[in-house]
mmCIF file of C-alpha atoms in Angstrom:
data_model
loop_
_atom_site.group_PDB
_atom_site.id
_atom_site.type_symbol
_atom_site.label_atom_id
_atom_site.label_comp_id
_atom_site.label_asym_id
_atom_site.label_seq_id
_atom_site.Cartn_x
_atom_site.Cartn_y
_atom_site.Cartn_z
ATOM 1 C CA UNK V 108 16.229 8.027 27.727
ATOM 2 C CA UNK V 109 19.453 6.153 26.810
ATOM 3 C CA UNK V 110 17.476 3.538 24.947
ATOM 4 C CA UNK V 111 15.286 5.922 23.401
ATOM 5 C CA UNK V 112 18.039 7.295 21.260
ATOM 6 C CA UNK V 113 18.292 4.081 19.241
ATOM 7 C CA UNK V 114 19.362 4.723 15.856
ATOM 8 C CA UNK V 115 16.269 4.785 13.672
ATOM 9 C CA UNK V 116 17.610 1.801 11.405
ATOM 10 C CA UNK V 117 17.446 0.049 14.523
ATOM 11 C CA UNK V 118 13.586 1.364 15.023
ATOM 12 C CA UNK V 119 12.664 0.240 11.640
ATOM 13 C CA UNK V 120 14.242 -3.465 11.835
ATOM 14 C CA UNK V 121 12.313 -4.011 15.416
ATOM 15 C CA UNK V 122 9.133 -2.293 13.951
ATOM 16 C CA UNK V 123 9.124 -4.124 10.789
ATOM 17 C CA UNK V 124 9.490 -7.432 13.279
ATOM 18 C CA UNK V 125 6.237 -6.750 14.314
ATOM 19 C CA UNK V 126 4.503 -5.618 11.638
ATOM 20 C CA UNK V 127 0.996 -7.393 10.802
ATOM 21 C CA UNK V 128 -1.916 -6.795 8.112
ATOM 22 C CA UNK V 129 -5.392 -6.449 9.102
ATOM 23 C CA UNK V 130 -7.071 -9.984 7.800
ATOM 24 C CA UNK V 131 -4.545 -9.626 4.699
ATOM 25 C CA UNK V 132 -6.104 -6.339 4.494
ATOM 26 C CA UNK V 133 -9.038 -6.757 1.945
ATOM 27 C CA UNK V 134 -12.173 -6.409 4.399
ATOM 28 C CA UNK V 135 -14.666 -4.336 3.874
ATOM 29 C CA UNK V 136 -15.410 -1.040 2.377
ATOM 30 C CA UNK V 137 -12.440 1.232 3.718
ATOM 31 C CA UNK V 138 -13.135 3.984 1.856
ATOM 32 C CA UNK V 139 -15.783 5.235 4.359
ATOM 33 C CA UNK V 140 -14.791 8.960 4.884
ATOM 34 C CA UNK V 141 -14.284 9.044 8.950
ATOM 35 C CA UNK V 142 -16.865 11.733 10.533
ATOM 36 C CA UNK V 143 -15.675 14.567 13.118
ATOM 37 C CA UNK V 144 -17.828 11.880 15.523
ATOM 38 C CA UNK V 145 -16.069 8.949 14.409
ATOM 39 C CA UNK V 146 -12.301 10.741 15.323
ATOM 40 C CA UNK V 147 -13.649 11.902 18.280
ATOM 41 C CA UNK V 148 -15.027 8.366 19.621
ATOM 42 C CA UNK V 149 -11.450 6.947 18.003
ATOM 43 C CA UNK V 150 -9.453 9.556 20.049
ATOM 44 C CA UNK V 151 -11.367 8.925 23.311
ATOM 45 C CA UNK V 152 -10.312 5.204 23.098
ATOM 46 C CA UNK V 153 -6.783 6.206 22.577
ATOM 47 C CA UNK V 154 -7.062 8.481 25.581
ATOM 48 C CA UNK V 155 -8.355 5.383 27.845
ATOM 49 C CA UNK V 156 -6.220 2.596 26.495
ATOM 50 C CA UNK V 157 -3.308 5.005 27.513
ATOM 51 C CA UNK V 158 -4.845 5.216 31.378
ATOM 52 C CA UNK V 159 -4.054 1.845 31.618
ATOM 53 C CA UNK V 160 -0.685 1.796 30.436
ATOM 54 C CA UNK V 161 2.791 3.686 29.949
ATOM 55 C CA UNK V 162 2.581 2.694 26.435
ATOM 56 C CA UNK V 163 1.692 4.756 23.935
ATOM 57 C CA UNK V 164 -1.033 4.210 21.047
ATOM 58 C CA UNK V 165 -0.763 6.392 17.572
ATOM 59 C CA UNK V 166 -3.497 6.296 14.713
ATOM 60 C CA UNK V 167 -3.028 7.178 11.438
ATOM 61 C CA UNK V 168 -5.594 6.992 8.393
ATOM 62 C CA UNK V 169 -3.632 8.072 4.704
ATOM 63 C CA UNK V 170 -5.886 8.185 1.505
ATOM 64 C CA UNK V 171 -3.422 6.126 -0.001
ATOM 65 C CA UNK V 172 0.418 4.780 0.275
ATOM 66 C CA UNK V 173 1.927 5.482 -3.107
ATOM 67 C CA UNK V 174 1.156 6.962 -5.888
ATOM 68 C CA UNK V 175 2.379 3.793 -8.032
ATOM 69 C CA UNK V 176 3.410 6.025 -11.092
ATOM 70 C CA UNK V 177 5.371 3.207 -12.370
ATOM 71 C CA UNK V 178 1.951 1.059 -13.154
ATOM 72 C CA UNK V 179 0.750 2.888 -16.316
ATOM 73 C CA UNK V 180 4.454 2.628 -17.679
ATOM 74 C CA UNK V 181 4.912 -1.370 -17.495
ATOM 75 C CA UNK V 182 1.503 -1.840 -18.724
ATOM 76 C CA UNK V 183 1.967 0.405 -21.496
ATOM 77 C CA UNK V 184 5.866 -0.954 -22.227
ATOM 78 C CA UNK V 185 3.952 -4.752 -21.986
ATOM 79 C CA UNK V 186 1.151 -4.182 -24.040
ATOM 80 C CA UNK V 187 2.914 -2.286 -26.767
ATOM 81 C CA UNK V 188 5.667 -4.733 -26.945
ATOM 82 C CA UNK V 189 3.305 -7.957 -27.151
ATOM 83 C CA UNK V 190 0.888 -6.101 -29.521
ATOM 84 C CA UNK V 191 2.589 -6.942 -32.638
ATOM 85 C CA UNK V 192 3.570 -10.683 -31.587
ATOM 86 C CA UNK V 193 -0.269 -11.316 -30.787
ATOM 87 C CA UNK V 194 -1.187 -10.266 -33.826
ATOM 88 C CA UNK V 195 1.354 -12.314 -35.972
ATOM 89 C CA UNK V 196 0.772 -15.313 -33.347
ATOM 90 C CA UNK V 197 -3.212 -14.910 -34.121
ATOM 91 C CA UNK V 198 -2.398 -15.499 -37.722
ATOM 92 C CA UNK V 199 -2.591 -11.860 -40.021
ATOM 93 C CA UNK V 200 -1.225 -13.252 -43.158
ATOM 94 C CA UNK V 201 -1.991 -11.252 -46.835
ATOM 95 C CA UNK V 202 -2.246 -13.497 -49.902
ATOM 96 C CA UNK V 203 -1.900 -12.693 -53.160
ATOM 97 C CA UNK V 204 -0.106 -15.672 -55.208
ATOM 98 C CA UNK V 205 -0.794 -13.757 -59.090
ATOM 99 C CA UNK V 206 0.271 -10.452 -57.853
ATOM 100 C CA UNK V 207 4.161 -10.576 -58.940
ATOM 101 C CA UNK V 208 3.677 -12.951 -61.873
ATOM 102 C CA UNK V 209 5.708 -11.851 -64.703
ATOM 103 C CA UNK V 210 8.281 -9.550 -62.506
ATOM 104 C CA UNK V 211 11.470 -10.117 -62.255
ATOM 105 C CA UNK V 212 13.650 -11.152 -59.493
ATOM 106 C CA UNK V 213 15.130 -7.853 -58.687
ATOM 107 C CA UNK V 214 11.892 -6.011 -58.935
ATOM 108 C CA UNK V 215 9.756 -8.792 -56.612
ATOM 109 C CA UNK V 216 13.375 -8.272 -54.364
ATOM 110 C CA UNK V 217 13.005 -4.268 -54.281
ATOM 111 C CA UNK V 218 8.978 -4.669 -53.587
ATOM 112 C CA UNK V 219 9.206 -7.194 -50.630
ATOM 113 C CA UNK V 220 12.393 -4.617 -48.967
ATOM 114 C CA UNK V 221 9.746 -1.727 -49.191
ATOM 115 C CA UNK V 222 7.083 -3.859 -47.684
ATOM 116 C CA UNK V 223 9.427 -4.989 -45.410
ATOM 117 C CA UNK V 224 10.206 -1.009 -44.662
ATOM 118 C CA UNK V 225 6.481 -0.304 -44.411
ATOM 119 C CA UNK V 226 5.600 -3.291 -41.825
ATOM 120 C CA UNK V 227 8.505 -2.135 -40.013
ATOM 121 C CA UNK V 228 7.570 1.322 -39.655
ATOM 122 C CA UNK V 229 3.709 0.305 -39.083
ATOM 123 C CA UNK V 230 4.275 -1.642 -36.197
ATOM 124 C CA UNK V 231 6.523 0.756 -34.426
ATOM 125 C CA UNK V 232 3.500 3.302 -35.180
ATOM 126 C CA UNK V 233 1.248 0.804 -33.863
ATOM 127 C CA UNK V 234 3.398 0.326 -30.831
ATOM 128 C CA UNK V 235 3.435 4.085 -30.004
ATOM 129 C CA UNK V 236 -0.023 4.295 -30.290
ATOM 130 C CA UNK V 237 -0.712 1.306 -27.747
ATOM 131 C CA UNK V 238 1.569 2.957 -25.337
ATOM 132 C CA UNK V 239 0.053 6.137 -25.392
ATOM 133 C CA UNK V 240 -3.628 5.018 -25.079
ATOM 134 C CA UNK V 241 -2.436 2.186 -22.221
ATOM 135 C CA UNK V 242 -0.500 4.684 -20.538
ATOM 136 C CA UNK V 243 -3.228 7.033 -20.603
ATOM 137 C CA UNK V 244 -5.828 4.752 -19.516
ATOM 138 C CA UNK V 245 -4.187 3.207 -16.484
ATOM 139 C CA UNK V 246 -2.825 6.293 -15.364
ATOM 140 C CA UNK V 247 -6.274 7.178 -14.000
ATOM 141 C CA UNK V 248 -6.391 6.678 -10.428
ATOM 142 C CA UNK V 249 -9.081 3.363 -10.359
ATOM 143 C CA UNK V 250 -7.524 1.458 -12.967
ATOM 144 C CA UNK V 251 -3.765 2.189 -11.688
ATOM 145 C CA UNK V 252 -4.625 0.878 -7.660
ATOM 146 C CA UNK V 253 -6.512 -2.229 -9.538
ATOM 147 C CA UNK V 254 -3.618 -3.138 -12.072
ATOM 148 C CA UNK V 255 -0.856 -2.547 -9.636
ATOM 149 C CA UNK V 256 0.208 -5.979 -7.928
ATOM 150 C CA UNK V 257 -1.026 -6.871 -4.631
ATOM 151 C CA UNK V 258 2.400 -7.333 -3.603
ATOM 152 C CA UNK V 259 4.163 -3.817 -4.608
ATOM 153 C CA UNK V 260 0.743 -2.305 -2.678
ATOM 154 C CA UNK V 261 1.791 -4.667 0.489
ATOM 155 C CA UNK V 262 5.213 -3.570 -0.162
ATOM 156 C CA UNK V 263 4.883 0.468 -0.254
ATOM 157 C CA UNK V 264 1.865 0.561 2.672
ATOM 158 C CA UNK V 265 4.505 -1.623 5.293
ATOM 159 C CA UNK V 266 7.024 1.395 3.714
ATOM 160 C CA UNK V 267 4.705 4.002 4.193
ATOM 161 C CA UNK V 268 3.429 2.737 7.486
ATOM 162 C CA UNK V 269 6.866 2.426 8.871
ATOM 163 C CA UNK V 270 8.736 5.601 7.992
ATOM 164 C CA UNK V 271 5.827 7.365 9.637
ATOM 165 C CA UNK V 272 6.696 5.473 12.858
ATOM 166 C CA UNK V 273 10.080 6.449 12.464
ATOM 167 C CA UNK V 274 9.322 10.325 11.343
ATOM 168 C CA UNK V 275 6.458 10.675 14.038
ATOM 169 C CA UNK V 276 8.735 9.387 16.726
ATOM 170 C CA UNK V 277 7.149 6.673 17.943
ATOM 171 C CA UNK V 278 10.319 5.009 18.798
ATOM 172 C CA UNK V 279 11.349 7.496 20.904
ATOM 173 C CA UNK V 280 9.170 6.845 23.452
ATOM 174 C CA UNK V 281 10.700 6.447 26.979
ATOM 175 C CA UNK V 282 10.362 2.604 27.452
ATOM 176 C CA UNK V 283 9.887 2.163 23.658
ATOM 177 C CA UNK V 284 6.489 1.181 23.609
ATOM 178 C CA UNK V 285 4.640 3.331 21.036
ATOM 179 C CA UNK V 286 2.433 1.363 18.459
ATOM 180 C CA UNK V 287 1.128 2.764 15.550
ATOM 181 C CA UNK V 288 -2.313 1.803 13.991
ATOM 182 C CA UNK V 289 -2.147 2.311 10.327
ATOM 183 C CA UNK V 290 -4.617 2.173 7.990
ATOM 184 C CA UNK V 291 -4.404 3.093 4.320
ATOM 185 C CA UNK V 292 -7.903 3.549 2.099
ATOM 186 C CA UNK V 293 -6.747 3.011 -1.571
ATOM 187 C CA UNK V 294 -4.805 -0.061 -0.984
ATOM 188 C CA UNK V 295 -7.167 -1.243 1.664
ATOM 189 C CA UNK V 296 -4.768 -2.173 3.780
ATOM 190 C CA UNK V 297 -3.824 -1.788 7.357
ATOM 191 C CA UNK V 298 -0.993 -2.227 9.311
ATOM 192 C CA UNK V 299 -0.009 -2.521 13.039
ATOM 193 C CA UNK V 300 4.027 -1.402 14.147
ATOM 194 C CA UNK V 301 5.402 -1.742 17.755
ATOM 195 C CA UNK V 302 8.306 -0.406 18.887
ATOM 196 C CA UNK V 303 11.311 -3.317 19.855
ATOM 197 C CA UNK V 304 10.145 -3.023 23.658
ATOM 198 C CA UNK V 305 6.824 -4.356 23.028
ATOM 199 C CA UNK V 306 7.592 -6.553 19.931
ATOM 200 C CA UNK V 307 10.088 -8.784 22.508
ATOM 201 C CA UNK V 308 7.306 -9.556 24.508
ATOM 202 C CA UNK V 309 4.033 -10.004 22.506
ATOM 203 C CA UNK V 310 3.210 -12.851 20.245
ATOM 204 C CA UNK V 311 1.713 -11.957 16.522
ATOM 205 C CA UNK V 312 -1.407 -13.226 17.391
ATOM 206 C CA UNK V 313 -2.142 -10.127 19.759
ATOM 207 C CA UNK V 314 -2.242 -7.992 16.783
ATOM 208 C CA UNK V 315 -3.621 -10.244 14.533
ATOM 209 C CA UNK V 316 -6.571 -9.870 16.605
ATOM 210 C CA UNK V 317 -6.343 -6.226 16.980
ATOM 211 C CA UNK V 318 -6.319 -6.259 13.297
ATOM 212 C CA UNK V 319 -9.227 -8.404 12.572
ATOM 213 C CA UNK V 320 -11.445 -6.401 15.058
ATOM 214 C CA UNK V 321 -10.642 -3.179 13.135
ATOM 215 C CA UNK V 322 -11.773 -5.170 9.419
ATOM 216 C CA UNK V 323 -14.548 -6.219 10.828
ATOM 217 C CA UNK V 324 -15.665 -2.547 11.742
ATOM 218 C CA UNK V 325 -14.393 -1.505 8.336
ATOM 219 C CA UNK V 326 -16.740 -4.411 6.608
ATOM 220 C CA UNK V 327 -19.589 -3.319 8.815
ATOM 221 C CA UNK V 328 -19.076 0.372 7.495
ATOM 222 C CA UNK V 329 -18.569 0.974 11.182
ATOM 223 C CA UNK V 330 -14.904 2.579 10.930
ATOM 224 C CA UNK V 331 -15.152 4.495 14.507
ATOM 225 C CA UNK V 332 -15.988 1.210 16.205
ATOM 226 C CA UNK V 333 -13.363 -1.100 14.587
ATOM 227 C CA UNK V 334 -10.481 1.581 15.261
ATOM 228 C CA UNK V 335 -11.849 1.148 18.941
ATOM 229 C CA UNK V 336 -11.863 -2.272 19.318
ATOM 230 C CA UNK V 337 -8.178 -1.960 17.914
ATOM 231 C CA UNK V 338 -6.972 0.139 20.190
ATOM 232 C CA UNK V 339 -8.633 -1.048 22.731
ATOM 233 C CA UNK V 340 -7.157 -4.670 22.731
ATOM 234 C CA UNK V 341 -4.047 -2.780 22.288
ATOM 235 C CA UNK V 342 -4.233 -1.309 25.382
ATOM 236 C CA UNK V 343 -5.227 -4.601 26.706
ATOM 237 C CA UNK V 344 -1.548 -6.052 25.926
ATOM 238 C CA UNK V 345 -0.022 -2.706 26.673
ATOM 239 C CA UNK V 346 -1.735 -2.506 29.786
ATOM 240 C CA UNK V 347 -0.732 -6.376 31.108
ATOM 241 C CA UNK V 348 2.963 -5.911 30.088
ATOM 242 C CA UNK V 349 3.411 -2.086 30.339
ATOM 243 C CA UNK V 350 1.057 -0.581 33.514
ATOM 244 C CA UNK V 351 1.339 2.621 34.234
ATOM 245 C CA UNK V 352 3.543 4.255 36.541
ATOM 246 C CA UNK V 353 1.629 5.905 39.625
ATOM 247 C CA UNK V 354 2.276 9.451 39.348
ATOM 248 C CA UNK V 355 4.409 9.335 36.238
ATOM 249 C CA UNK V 356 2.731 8.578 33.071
ATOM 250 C CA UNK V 357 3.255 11.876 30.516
ATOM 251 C CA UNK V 358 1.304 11.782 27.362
ATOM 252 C CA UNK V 359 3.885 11.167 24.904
ATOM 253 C CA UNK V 360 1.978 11.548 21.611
ATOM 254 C CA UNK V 361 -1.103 13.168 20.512
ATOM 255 C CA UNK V 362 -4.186 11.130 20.744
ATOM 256 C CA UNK V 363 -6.055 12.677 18.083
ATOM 257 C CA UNK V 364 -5.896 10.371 14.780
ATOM 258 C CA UNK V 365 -3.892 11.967 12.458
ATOM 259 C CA UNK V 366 -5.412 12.112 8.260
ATOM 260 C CA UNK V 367 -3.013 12.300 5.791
ATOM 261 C CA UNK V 368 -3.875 13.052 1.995
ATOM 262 C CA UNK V 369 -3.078 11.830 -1.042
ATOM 263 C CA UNK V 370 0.505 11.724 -1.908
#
């Protein structure tokens, strides 16, 4: 167990190593609720990848990664800040060449500062009232996941899928060898971590191809059957570099998949 008491800094560098997404994670239609038929069939795979190996296989499914709270503010903040530019950029002029004929200097200099005053205080009206209705409209759930950059959604389901390696203790595992199978609906986006002892030995392409079996069940609407043709060619690499030990193979973690809601 001495290696098993890595710190978990150490975990999450050798997990993040190995981390892969499932065919760049855009397959399919992943927001097929799993049935209590389709966990059952997934957990039964777990349980026989696991005969053949000491290695251990965890699945999670999470509604989403983030809640990306941040996208309806930078929209808003860009939108209301641009607003006014766009419009003088598209050209609002007003025209009126007779209106101030006959006034006097300091009374055309006195108008113009109150006009000034008054376009002044209309665009920063104008610019509160595009923030609000922005903010408002990206904040619902839809529009927020589609405006929010493929990158910061890459970025928070590698975080998400990683700190629940770490919190589930996957790499505490006796020969570090847990894998987790992540998959997260709202983003759609999967991801596949391995614990240091199996990331020194595999190549990327293993779970590349782990990964692009489970899209391909996910694009099939067949969610049950791509987690098991996942796991199952996980437990093919598990089982050819990790066997079993005769007589001493514990269960190390639960084989059910595990759901988490929204957070």
């Amino acid at each position: 167990m001495g290696e098993a008491a890595a710190s978990p800094a150490a975990a999450a560098r050798s997990a993040a190593a190995a981390r892969r997404e499932a065919g760049r994670g855009e397959a399919g239609d992943m927001t097929k609720t799993l049935t209590p038929s389709d966990l059952s069939a997934i957990e039964a795979a777990v349980r026989e990848a696991e005969t053949r190996t000491s290695g251990e296989i965890y699945c999670v499914v999470a509604e989403e990664s983030a809640h990306y709270g941040e996208t309806p503010l930078v929209w808003a903040a860009a939108v209301a800040l641009l607003g006014p530019a766009v419009l003088l950029l598209g050209g609002v002029h007003v025209s009126a060449p007779d209106l101030f004929e006959g006034w006097t200097s300091a009374q055309v200099g006195a108008v113009a500062e109150a006009a000034a005053r008054s376009a002044l205080m209309g665009a920063i009206l104008m610019q509160a009232v595009l923030f609000a209705v922005v903010a408002v409209v990206v904040s619902i759930r839809g529009v927020r996941l589609a405006l929010t950059p493929r990158g910061i959604k890459r970025h928070e389901v590698k975080r998400r899928a990683t700190g629940i390696f770490l919190s589930k203790n996957l790499h505490l595992t006796r020969e570090r060898t847990g894998v987790l199978i992540f998959v997260s609906l709202a983003e759609r986006m999967a991801e596949i971590v391995a614990d240091e002892g199996i990331a020194q030995h595999v190549e990327t392409k293993v779970w590349d191809k782990a990964m692009a079996a489970l899209a391909e069940g996910l694009k099939r609407g067949e969610p049950a059957a791509g987690f098991a043709a996942a796991v199952g060619l996980c437990g093919d690499v598990l089982a050819e570099r990790f066997p079993p030990h005769p007589g001493d193979n514990p269960n190390e973690l639960p084989d059910a998949v595990v759901l988490l809601p929204r957070v």
